[in-house]
PDB file of C-alpha atoms in Angstrom:
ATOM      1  CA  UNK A 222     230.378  95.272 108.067  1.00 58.00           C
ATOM      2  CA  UNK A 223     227.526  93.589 106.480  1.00 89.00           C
ATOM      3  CA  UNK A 224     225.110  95.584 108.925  1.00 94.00           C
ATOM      4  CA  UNK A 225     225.640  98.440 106.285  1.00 96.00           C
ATOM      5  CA  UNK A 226     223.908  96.774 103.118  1.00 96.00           C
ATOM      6  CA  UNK A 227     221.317  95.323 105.177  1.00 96.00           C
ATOM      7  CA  UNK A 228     220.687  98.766 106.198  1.00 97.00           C
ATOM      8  CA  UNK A 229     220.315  99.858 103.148  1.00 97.00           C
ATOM      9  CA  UNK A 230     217.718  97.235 102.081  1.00 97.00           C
ATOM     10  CA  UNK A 231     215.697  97.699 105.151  1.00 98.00           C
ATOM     11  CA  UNK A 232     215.237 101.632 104.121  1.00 98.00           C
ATOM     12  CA  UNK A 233     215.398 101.210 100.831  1.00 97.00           C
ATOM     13  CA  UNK A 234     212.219  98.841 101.263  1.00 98.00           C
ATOM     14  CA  UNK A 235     210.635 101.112 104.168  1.00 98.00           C
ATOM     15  CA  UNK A 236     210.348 104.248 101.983  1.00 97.00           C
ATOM     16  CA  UNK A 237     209.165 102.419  98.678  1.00 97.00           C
ATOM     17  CA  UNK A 238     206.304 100.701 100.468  1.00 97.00           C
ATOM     18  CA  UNK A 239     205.736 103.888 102.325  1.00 97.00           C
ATOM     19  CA  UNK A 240     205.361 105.892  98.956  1.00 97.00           C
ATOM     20  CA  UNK A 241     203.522 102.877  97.634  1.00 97.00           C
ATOM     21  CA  UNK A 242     200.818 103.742 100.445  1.00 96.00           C
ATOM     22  CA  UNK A 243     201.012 107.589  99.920  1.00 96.00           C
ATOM     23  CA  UNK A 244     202.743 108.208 103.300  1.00 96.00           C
ATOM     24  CA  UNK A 245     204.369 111.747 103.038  1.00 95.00           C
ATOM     25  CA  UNK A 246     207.092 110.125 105.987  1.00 96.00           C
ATOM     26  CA  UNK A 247     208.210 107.536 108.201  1.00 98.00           C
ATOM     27  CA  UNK A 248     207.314 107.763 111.905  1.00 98.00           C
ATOM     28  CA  UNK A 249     208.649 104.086 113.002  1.00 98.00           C
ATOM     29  CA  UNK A 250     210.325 101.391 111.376  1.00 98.00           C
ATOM     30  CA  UNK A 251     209.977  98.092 113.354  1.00 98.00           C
ATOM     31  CA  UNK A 252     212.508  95.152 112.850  1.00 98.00           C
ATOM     32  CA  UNK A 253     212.214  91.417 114.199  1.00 98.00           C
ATOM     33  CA  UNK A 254     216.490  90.390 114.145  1.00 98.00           C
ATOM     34  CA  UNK A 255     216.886  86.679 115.587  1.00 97.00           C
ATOM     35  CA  UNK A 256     219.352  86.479 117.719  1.00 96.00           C
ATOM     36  CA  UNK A 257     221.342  83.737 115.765  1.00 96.00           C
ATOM     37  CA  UNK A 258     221.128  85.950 112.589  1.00 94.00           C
ATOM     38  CA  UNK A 259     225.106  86.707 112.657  1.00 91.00           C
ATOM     39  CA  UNK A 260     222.962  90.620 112.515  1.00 95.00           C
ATOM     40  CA  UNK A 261     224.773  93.009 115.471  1.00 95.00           C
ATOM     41  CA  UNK A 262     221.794  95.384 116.775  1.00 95.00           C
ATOM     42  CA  UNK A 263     224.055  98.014 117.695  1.00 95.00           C
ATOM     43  CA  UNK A 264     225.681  97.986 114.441  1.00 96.00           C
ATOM     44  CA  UNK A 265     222.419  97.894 112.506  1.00 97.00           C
ATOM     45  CA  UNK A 266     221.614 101.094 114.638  1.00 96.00           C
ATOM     46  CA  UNK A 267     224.912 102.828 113.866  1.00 96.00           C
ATOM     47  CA  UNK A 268     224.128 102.404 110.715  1.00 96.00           C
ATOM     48  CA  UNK A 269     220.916 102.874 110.456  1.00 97.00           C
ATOM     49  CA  UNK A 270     221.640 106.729 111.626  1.00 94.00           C
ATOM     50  CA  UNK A 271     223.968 106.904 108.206  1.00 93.00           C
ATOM     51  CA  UNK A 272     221.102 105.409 105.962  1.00 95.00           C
ATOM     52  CA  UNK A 273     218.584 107.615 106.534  1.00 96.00           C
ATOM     53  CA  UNK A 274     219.750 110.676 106.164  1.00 95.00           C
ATOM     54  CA  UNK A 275     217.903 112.704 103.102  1.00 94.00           C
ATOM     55  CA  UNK A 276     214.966 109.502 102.443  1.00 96.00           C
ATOM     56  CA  UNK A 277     211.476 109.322 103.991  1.00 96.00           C
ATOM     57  CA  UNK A 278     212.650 107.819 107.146  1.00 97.00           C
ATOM     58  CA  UNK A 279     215.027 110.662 108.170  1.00 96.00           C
ATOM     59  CA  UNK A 280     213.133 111.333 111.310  1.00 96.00           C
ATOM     60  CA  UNK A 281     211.947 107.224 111.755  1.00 98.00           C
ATOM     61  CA  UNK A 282     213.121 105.589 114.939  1.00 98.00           C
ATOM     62  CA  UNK A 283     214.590 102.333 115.071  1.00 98.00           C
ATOM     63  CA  UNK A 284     213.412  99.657 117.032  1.00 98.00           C
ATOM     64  CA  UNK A 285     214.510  96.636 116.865  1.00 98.00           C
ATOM     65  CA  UNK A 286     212.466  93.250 118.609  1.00 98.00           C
ATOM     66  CA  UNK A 287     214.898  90.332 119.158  1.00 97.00           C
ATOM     67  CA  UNK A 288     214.094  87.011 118.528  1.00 97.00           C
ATOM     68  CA  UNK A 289     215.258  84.102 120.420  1.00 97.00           C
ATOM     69  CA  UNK A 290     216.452  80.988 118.852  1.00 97.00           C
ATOM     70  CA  UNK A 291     213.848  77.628 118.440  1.00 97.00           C
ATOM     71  CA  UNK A 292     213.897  74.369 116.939  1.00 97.00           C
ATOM     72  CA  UNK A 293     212.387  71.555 116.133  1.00 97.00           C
ATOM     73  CA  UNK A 294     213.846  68.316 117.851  1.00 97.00           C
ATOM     74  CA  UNK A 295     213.170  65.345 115.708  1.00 97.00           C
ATOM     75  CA  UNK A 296     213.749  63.008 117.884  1.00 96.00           C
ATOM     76  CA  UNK A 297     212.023  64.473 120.854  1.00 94.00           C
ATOM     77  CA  UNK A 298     208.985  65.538 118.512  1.00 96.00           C
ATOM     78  CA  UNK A 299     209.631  69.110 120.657  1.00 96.00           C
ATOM     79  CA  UNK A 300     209.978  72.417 119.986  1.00 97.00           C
ATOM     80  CA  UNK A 301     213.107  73.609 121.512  1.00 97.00           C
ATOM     81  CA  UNK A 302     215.023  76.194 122.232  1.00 97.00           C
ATOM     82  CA  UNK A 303     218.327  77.190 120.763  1.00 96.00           C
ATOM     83  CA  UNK A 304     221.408  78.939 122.194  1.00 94.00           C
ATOM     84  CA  UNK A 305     223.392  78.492 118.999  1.00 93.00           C
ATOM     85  CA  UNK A 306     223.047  77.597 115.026  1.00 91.00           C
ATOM     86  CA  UNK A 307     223.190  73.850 114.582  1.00 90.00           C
ATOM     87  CA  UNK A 308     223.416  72.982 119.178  1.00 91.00           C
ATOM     88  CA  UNK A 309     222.210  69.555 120.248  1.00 95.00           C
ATOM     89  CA  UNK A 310     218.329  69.353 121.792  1.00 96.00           C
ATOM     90  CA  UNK A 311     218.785  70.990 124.931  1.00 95.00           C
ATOM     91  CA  UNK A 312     216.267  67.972 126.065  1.00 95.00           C
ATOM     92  CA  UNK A 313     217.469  64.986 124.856  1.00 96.00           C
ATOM     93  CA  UNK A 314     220.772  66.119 123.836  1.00 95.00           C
ATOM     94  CA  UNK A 315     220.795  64.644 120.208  1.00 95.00           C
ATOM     95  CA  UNK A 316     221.842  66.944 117.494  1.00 94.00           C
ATOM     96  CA  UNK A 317     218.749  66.455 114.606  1.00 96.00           C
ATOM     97  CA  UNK A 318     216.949  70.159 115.245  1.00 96.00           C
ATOM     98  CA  UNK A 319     215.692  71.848 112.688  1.00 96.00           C
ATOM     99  CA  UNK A 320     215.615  75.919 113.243  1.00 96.00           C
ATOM    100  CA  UNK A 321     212.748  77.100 113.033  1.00 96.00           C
ATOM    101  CA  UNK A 322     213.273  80.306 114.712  1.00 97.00           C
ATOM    102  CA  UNK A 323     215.748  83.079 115.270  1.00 97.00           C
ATOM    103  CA  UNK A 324     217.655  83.288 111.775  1.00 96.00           C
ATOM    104  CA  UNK A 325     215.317  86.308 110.827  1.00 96.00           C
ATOM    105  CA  UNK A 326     215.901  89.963 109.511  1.00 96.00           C
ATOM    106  CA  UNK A 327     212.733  91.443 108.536  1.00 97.00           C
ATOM    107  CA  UNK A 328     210.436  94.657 108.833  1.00 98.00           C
ATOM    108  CA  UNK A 329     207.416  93.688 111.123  1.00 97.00           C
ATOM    109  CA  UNK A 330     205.482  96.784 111.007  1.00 97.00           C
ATOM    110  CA  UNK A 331     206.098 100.395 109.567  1.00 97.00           C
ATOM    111  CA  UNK A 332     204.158 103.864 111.338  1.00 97.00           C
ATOM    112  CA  UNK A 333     203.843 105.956 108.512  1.00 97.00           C
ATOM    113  CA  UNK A 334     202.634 109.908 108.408  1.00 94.00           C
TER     114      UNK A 334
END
């Protein structure tokens, strides 16, 4: 379960930015996961609840802001969108897009005390 070291990272990197800005706690820890990122959101939550026991974001909820898959057709000169890593242009059908969205794991935003 890779959801586990990911975890990790994403508190490990909430409570040193957090200290970094003097925050005495966590209130929120906000994550954008694409939904093509191979990243389960119920297994980063199931984790999550493991992580934080004992850190800064002990009492931090979760939330997690799913973002759908998007390309760039080069053919069409189009952004797309995308139902799966490496699918054909869902408007001309040809197979040369370039993600451009949806592959993500990152912290958008932090509420600190």
């Amino acid at each position: 379960m890779h959801e586990m070291s990911l975890m990790e990272s994403v508190v490990e990197i909430a409570c040193e930015t957090a200290v970094s800005h003097g925050a005495k706690g966590i209130r929120v820890i906000r994550l954008d996961v694409g939904r093509l990122s191979h990243a389960d959101p119920d297994a980063l939550l199931f984790c999550y609840d493991a992580i934080r026991r004992g850190s800064l974001a002990e009492e931090a909820a979760l939330e997690i802001n799913r973002i759908a898959g998007e390309g760039w057709c080069l053919d069409c000169e189009k952004t797309v969108p995308l139902e799966e890593r490496f699918g054909a242009c869902p408007e001309c059908g040809r197979s040369r897009v370039q993600m451009t969205a949806g592959d993500e794991l990152k912290i958008r935003d932090l509420e600190v005390i």
